[in-house]
Short mmCIF file of C-alpha atoms and ligand atoms in Angstrom, two decimals:
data_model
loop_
_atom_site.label_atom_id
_atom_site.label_comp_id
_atom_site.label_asym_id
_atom_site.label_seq_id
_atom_site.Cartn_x
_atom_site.Cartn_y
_atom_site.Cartn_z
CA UNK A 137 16.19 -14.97 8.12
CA UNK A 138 13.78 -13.97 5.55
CA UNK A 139 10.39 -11.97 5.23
CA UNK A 140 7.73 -13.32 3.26
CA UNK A 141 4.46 -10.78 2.82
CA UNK A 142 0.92 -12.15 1.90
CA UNK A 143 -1.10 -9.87 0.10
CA UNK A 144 -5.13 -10.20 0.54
CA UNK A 145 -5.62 -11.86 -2.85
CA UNK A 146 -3.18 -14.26 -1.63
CA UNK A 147 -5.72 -15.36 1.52
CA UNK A 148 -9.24 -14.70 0.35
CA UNK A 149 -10.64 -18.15 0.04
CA UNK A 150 -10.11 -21.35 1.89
CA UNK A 151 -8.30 -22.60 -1.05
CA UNK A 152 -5.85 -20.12 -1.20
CA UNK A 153 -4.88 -20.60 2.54
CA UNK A 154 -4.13 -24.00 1.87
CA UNK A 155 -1.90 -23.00 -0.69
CA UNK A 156 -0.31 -20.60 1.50
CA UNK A 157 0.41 -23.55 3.85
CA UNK A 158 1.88 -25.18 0.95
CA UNK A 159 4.72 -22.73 0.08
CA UNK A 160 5.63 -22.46 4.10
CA UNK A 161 5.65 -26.42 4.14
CA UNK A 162 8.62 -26.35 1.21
CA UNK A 163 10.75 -24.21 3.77
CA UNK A 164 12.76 -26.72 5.93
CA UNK A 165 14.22 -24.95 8.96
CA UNK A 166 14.67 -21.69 7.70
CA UNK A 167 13.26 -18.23 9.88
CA UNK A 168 10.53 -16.81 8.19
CA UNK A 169 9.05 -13.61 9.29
CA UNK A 170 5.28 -13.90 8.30
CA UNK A 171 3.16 -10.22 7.14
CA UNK A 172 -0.26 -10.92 5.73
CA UNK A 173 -2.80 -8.29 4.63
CA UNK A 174 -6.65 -8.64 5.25
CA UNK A 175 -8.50 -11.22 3.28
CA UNK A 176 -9.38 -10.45 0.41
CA UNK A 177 -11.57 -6.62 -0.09
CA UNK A 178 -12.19 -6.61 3.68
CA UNK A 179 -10.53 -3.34 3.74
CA UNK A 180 -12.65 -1.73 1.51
CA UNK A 181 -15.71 -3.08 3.57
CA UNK A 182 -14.30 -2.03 6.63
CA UNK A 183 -13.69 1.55 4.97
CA UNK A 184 -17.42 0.64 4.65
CA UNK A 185 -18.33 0.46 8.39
CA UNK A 186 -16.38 3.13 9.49
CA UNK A 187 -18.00 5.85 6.63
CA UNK A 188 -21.44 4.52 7.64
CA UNK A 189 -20.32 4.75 11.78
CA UNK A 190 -19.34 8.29 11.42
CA UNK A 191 -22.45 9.61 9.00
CA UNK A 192 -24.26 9.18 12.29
CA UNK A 193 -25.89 5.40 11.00
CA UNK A 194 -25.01 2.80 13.80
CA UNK A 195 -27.64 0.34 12.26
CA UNK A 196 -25.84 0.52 9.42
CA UNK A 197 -22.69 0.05 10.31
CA UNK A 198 -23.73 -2.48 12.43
CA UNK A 199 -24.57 -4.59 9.93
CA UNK A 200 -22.22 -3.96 7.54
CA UNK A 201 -19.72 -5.11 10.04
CA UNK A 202 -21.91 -8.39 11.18
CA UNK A 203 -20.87 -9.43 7.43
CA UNK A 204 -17.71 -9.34 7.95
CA UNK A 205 -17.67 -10.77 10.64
CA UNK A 206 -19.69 -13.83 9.61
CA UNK A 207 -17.46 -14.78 6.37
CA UNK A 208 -14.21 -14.90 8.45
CA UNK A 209 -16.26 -16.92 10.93
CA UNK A 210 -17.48 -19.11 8.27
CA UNK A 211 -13.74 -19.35 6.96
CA UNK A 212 -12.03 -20.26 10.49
CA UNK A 213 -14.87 -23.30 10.60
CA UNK A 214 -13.91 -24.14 6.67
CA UNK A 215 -10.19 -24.56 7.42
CA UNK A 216 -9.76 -25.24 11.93
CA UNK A 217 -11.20 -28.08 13.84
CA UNK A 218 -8.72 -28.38 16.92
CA UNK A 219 -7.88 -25.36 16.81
CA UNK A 220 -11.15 -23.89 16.48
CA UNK A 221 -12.09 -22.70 19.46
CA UNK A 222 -9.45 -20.94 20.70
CA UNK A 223 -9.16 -18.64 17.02
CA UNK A 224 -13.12 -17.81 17.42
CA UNK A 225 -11.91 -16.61 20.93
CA UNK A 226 -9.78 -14.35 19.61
CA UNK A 227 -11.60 -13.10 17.04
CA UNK A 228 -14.51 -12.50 18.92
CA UNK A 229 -12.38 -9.70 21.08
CA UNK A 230 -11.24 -8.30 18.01
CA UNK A 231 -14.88 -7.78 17.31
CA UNK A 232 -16.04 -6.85 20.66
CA UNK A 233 -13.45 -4.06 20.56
CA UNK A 234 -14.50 -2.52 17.27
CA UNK A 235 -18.69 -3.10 17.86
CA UNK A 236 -17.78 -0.88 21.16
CA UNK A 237 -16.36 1.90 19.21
CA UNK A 238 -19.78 1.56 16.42
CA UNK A 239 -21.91 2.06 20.24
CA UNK A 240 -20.09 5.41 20.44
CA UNK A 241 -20.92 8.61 18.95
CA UNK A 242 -18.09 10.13 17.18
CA UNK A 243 -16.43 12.94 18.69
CA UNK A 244 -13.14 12.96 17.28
CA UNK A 245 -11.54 13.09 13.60
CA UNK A 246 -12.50 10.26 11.11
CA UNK A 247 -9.72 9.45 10.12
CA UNK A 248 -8.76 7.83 13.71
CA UNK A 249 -11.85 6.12 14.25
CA UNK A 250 -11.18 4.87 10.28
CA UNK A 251 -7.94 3.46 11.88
CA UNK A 252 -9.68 1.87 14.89
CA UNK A 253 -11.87 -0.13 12.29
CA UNK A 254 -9.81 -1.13 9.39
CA UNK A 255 -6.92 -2.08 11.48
CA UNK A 256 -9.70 -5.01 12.70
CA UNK A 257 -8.96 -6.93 8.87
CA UNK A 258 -5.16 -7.66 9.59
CA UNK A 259 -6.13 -8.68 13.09
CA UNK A 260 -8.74 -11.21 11.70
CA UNK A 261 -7.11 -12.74 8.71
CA UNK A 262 -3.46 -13.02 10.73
CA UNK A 263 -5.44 -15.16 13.89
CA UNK A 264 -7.21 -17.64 11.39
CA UNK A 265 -4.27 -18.34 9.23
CA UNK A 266 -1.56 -18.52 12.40
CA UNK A 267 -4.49 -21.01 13.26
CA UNK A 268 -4.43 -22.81 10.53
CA UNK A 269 -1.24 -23.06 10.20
CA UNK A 270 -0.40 -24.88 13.53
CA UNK A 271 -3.08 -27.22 12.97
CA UNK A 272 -1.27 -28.33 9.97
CA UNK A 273 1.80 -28.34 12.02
CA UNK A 274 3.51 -25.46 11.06
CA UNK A 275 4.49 -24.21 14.48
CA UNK A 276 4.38 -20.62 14.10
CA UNK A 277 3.81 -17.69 16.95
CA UNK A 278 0.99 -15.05 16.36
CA UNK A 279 2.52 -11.46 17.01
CA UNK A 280 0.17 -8.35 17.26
CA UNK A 281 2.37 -5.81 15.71
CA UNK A 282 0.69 -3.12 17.14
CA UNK A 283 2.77 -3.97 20.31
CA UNK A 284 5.60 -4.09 17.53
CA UNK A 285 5.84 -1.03 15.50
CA UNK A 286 5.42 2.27 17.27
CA UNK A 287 4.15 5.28 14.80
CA UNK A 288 2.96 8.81 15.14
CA UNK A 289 -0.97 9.96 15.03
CA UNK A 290 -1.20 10.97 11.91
CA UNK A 291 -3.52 7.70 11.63
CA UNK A 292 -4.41 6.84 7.76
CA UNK A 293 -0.64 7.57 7.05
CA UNK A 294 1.24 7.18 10.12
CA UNK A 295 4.91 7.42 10.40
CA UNK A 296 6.92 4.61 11.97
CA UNK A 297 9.08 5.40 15.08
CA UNK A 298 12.28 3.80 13.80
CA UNK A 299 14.11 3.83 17.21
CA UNK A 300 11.13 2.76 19.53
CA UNK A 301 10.11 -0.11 16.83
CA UNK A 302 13.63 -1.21 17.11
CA UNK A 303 13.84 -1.53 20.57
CA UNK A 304 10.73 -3.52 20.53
CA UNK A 305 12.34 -6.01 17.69
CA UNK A 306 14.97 -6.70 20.01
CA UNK A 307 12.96 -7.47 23.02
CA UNK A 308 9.66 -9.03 21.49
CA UNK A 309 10.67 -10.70 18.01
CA UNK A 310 14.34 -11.65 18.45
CA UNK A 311 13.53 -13.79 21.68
CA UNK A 312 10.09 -15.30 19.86
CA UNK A 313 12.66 -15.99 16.91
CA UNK A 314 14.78 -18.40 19.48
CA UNK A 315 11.59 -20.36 20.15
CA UNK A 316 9.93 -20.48 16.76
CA UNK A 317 11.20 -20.48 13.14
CA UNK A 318 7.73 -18.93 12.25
CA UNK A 319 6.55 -16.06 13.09
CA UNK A 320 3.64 -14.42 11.86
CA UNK A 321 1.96 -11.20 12.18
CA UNK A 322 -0.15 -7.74 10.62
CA UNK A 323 0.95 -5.40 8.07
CA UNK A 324 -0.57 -2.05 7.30
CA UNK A 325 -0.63 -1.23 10.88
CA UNK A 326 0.59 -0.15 14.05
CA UNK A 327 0.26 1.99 16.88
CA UNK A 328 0.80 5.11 18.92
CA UNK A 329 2.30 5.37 22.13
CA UNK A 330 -0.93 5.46 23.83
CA UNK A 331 -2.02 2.37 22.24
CA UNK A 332 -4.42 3.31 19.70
CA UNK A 333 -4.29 1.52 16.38
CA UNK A 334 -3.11 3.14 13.29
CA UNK A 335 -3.11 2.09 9.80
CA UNK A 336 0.49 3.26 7.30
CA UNK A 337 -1.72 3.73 3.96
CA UNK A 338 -3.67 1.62 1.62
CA UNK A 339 -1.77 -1.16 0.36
CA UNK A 340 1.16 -0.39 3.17
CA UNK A 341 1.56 -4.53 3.96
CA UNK A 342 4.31 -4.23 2.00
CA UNK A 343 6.04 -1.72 3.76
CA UNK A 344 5.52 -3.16 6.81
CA UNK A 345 7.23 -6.57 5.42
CA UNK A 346 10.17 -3.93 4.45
CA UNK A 347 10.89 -2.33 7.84
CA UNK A 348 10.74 -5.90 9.44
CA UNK A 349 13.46 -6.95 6.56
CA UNK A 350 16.02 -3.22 7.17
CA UNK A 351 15.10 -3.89 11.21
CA UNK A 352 15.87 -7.87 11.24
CA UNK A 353 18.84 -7.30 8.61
CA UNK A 354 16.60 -10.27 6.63
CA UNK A 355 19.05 -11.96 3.63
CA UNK A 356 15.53 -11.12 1.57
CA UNK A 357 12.33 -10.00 1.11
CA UNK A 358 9.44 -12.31 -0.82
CA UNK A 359 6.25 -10.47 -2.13
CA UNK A 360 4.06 -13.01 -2.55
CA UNK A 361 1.03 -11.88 -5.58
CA UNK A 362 -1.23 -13.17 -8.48
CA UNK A 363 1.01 -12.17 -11.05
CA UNK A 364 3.87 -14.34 -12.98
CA UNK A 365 6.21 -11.34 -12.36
CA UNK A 366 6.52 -7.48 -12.35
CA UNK A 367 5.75 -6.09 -16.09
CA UNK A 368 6.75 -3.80 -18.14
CA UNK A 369 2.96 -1.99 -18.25
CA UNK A 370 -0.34 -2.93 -16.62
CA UNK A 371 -1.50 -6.19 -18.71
CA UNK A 372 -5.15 -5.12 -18.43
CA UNK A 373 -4.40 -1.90 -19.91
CA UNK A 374 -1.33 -3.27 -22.44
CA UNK A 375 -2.36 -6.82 -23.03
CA UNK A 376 1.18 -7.57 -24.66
CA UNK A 377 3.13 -6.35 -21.37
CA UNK A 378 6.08 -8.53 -21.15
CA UNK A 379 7.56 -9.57 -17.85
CA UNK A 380 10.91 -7.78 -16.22
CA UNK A 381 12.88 -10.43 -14.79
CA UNK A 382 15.37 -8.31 -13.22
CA UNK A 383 15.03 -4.69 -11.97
CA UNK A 384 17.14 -2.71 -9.42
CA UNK A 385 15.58 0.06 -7.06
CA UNK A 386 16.03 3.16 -8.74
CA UNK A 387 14.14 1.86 -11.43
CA UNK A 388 11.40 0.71 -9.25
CA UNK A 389 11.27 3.63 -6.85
CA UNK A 390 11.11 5.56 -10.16
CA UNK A 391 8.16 3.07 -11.88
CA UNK A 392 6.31 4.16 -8.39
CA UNK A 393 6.68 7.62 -8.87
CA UNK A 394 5.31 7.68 -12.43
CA UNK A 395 2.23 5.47 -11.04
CA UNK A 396 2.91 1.70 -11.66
CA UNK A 397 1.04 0.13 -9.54
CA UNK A 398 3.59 -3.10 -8.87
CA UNK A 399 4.98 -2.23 -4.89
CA UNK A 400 4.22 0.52 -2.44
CA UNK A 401 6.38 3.29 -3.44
CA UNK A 402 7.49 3.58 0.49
CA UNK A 403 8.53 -0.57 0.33
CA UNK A 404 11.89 0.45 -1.42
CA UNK A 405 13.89 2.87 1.12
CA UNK A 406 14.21 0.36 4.08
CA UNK A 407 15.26 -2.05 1.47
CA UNK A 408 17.49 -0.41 -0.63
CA UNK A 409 19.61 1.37 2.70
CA UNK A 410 20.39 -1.99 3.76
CA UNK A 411 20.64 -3.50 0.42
CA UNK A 412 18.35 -6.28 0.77
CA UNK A 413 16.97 -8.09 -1.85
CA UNK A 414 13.07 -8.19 -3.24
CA UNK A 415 11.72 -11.37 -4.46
CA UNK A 416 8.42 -10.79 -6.47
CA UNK A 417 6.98 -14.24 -6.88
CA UNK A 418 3.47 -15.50 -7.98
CA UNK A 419 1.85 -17.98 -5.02
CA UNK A 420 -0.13 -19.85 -7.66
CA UNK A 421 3.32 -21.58 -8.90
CA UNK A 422 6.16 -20.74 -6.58
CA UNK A 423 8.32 -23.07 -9.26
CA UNK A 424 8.63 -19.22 -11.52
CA UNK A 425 11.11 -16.74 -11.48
CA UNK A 426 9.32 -13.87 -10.50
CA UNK A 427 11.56 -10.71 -10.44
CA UNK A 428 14.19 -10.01 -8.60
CA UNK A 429 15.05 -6.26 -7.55
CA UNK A 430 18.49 -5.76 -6.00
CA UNK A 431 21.16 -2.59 -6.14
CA UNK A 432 22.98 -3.49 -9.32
CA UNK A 433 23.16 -1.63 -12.77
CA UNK A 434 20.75 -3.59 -15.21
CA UNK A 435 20.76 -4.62 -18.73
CA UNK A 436 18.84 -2.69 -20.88
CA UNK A 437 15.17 -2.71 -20.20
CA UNK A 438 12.18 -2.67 -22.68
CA UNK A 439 10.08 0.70 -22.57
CA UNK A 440 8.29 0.89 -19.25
CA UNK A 441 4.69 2.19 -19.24
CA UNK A 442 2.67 3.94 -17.19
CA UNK A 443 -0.48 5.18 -18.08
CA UNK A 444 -2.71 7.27 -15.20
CA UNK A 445 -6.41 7.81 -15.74
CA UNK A 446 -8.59 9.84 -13.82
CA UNK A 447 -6.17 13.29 -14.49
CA UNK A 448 -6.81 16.57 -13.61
CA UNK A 449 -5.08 19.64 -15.26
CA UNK A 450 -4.92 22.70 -13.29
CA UNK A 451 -3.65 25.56 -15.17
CA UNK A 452 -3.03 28.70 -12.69
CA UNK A 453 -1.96 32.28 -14.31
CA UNK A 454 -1.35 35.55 -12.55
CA UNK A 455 -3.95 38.04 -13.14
CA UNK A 456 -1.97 41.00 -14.10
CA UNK A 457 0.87 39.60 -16.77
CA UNK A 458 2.99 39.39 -13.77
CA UNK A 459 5.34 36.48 -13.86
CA UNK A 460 4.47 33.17 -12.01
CA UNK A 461 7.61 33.09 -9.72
CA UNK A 462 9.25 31.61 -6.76
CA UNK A 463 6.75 33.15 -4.56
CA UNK A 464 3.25 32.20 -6.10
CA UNK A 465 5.34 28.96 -6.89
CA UNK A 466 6.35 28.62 -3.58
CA UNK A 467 2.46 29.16 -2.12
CA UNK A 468 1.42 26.82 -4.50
CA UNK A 469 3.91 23.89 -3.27
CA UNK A 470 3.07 25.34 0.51
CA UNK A 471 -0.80 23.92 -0.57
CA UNK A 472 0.14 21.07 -1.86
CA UNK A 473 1.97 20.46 1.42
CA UNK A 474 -1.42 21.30 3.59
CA UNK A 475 -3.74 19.29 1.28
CA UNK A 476 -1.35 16.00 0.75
CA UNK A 477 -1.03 16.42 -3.46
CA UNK A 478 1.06 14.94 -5.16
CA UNK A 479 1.46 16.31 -8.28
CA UNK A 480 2.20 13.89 -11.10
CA UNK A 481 3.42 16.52 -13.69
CA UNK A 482 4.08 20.20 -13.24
CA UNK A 483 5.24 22.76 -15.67
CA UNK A 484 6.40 26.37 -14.84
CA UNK A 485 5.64 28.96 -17.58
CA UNK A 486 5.94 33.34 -17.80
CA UNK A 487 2.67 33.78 -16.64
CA UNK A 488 1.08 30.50 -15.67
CA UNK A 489 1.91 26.96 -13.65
CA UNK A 490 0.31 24.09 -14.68
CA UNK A 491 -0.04 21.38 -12.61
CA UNK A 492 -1.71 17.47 -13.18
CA UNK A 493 -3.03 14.98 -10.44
CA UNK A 494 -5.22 12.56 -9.72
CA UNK A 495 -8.38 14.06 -9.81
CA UNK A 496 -10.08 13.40 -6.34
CA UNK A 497 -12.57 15.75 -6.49
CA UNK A 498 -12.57 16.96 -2.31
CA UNK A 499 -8.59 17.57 -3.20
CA UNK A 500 -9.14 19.19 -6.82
CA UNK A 501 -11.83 21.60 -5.65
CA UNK A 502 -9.86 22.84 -2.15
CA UNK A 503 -6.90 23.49 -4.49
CA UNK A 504 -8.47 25.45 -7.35
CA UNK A 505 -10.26 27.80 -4.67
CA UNK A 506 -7.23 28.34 -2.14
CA UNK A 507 -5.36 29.00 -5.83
CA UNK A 508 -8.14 31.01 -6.50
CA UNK A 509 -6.93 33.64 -3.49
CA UNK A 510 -3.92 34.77 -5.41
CA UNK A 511 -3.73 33.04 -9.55
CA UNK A 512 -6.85 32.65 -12.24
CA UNK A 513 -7.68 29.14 -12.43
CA UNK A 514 -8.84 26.74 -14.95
CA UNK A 515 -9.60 23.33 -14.59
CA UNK A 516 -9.35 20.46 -17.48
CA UNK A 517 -10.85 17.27 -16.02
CA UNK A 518 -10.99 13.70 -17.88
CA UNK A 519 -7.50 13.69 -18.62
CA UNK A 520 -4.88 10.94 -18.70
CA UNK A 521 -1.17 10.53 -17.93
CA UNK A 522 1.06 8.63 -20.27
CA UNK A 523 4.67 8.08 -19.05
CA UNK A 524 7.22 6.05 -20.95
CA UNK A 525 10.34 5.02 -19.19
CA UNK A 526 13.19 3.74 -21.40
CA UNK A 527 11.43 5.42 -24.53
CA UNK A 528 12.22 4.58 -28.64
CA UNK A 529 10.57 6.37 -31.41
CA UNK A 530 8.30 3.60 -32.51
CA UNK A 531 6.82 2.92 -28.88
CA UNK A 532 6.04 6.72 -28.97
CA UNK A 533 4.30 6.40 -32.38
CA UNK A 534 2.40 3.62 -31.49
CA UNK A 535 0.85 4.69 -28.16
CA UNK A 536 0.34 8.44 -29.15
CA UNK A 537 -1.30 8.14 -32.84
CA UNK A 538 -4.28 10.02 -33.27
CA UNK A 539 -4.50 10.61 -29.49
CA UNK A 540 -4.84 15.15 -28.47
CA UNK A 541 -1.37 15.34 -26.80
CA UNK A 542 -1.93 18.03 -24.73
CA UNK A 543 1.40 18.33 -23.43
CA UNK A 544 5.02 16.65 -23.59
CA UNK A 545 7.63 16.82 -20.56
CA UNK A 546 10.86 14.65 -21.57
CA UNK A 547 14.15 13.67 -20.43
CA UNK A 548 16.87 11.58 -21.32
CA UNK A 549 14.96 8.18 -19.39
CA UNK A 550 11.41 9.24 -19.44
CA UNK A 551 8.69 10.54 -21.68
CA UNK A 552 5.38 12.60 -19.97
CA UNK A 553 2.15 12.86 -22.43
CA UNK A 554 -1.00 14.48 -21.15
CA UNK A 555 -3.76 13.22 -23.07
CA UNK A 556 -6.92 15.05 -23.49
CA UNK A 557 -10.58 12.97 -24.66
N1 LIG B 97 -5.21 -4.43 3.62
C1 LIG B 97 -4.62 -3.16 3.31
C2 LIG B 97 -5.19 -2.61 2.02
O1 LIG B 97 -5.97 -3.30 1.36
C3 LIG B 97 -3.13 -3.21 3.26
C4 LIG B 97 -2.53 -4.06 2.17
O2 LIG B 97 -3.20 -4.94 1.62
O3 LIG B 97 -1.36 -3.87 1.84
O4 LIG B 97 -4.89 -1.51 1.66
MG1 LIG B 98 -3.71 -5.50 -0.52
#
């Protein structure tokens, strides 16, 4: 059995279902466990409706939804004819349910009515292509994984109940498995045990596709993208990035750390525990390589590159030439616990911590003032984060000529530069 995961530039036009269709027509007889994102930006639309919904503007909202709702109308009628019908029934209680919740006023947090909405894009996308697909005579069976995986409430990053979603493998997908070699269903979301939807985390499909693969004991999993394989750097930001046939997961899980934006940092765990391989293959010619990540040592690698814009520095001292120790160092991590940062670089002086992150401005500003209670704080904005995994002299040069290093972090793998304008 294997798990294949769609991603929503994989299924955001007509054309590109078709294709999809394509690559599940080449498998003959084989179980194939189905995840597929939203079409396309729908979740960022979605995001859309639900900001608008709990500003207080229902109009809005509304009609930001009624768009949505029209183009995956207007792609069910593109691609179904017999099995039309029954796919705009479905749909249209997917959309009754959400247009309810826009009637309401909002009394609780946003973040769960955020789940309530953007949950709706999985739901849509999953019933038109399971449509699709069975009118082209791929016999597949439509699963609603919120009756699959069981998580927590902490909706816009909920936890998955490993022993509860297990249980619910064995009695919902392992029977549907006996009558089907297709089955298809949601990532990114799931729900609590009183049945309200949430969502595991922008871009979590591919997580999803990973706790199906540790929970079904797949032989593999395929992440199916736009790209010929994973790369050394981002090609838009390196244009002569050079693919990475092979990788294992320490390097990836590492890559993720540092920022490279190439598979949900949480995808490798679930993987890697039962040591089940990742296929990253590109759906616009199945016939390439791809990359394959698995649990072996590697060759050597070319320098891997990481560059994070958007940086914040914030650079805390102690206001009476005391030293910065375990216990302002210890409040400090006990913040970045409350206010979910991440730092991407920190550095420990005498007198002062210095710590770099992205630089969302709600996050920054809470964390400067709470610091504010006990350190002096200065912020740097308009900063950027160079990491270089697998570093050589020359790659250094090259990147960091004429650039205001504004600090250097290094160890025997990986190279840090902050970089300021
Ligand atoms: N549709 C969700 C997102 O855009 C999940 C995913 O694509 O992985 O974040
Ligand atoms: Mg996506």
């Amino acid at each position: 059995m294997k798990v294949y995961k769609f991603g929503g530039a994989s299924v955001n036009s007509v054309e590109r279902i078709q294709n999809l269709a394509r690559i599940l027509q080449e498998e003959k007889k084989e179980k194939i466990m189905v995840i597929i994102s939203a079409m396309g930006k729908t979740t960022n639309a979605l995001e859309k409706v639900a900001d608008a919904f709990f500003a207080g503007k229902r109009q809005e909202s509304l009609n930001l939804f009624e768009a949505i709702k029209q183009q995956h109308l207007q792609v069910a009628r593109h691609l179904l004819v017999t099995h039309y019908l029954a796919c705009e029934n479905r749909l249209r209680d997917f959309f009754t349910e959400v247009e309810w919740l826009l009637h309401d006023k909002p009394v609780r947090d946003y973040d769960y009515y955020y789940d309530q909405v953007v949950c709706s894009g999985e739901l849509f996308s999953t019933s038109i292509i399971s449509a699709y697909l069975n009118e082209c005579g791929i016999d597949n069976q439509w699963l609603d994984v919120r009756d699959i995986f069981r998580t927590d409430n902490d909706f816009r990053d909920a936890a998955i109940d490993w022993e509860v979603t297990r249980e619910h493998i064995i009695r919902l997908v392992l029977p549907a498995f006996e009558k089907k070699d297709i089955l298809l269903t949601q990532g990114f979301i799931g729900a609590t045990a009183e049945n309200e939807s949430t969502t595991l985390g922008r871009e979590g499909s591919d997580y999803s596709a990973a706790v199906f693969a540790h929970l079904l004991n797949a032989e593999s999993q395929t992440i199916w993208k736009d790209v010929v394989s994973v790369m050394n750097a981002d090609p838009k930001q390196f244009p002569d990035a050079v693919p990475l046939p092979e990788l294992n997961y320490n390097e990836v899980i590492e890559m993720a750390y540092y920022g490279a934006q190439v598979i949900h940092p949480k995808t490798i765990k679930p993987l890697q525990n039962k040591g089940i391989p990742l296929y990253v293959k590109c759906f616009l010619d199945p016939s390439l390589p791809g990359t394959v990540i698995h649990n072996r040592p590697l060759p050597p690698l070319p320098p891997v590159i990481v560059l994070k814009e958007n940086q914040v520095m914030l650079e805390m001292s102690s206001r009476d030439f005391s030293f910065v120790g375990e216990q302002h160092v210890g409040q400090l991590y006990h913040l970045f616990e409350q206010l979910h940062i991440k730092p991407n670089l920190t550095q420990n002086g005498a007198i002062s911590f210095l710590c770099v992150m992205d630089d969302r401005k709600e996050k920054t500003e809470k964390l400067a003032l709470a610091a504010a209670a006990f350190l002096d704080v200065q912020v740097v904005k308009g900063l950027s984060l160079l990491t270089i995994r697998h570093y050589k002299e020359d790659i250094i040069q090259k990147l960091t000529q004429g650039k205001i290093i504004l600090l250097r972090q290094q160890t025997r793998d990986t190279v840090q530069f902050l970089i300021g304008e």
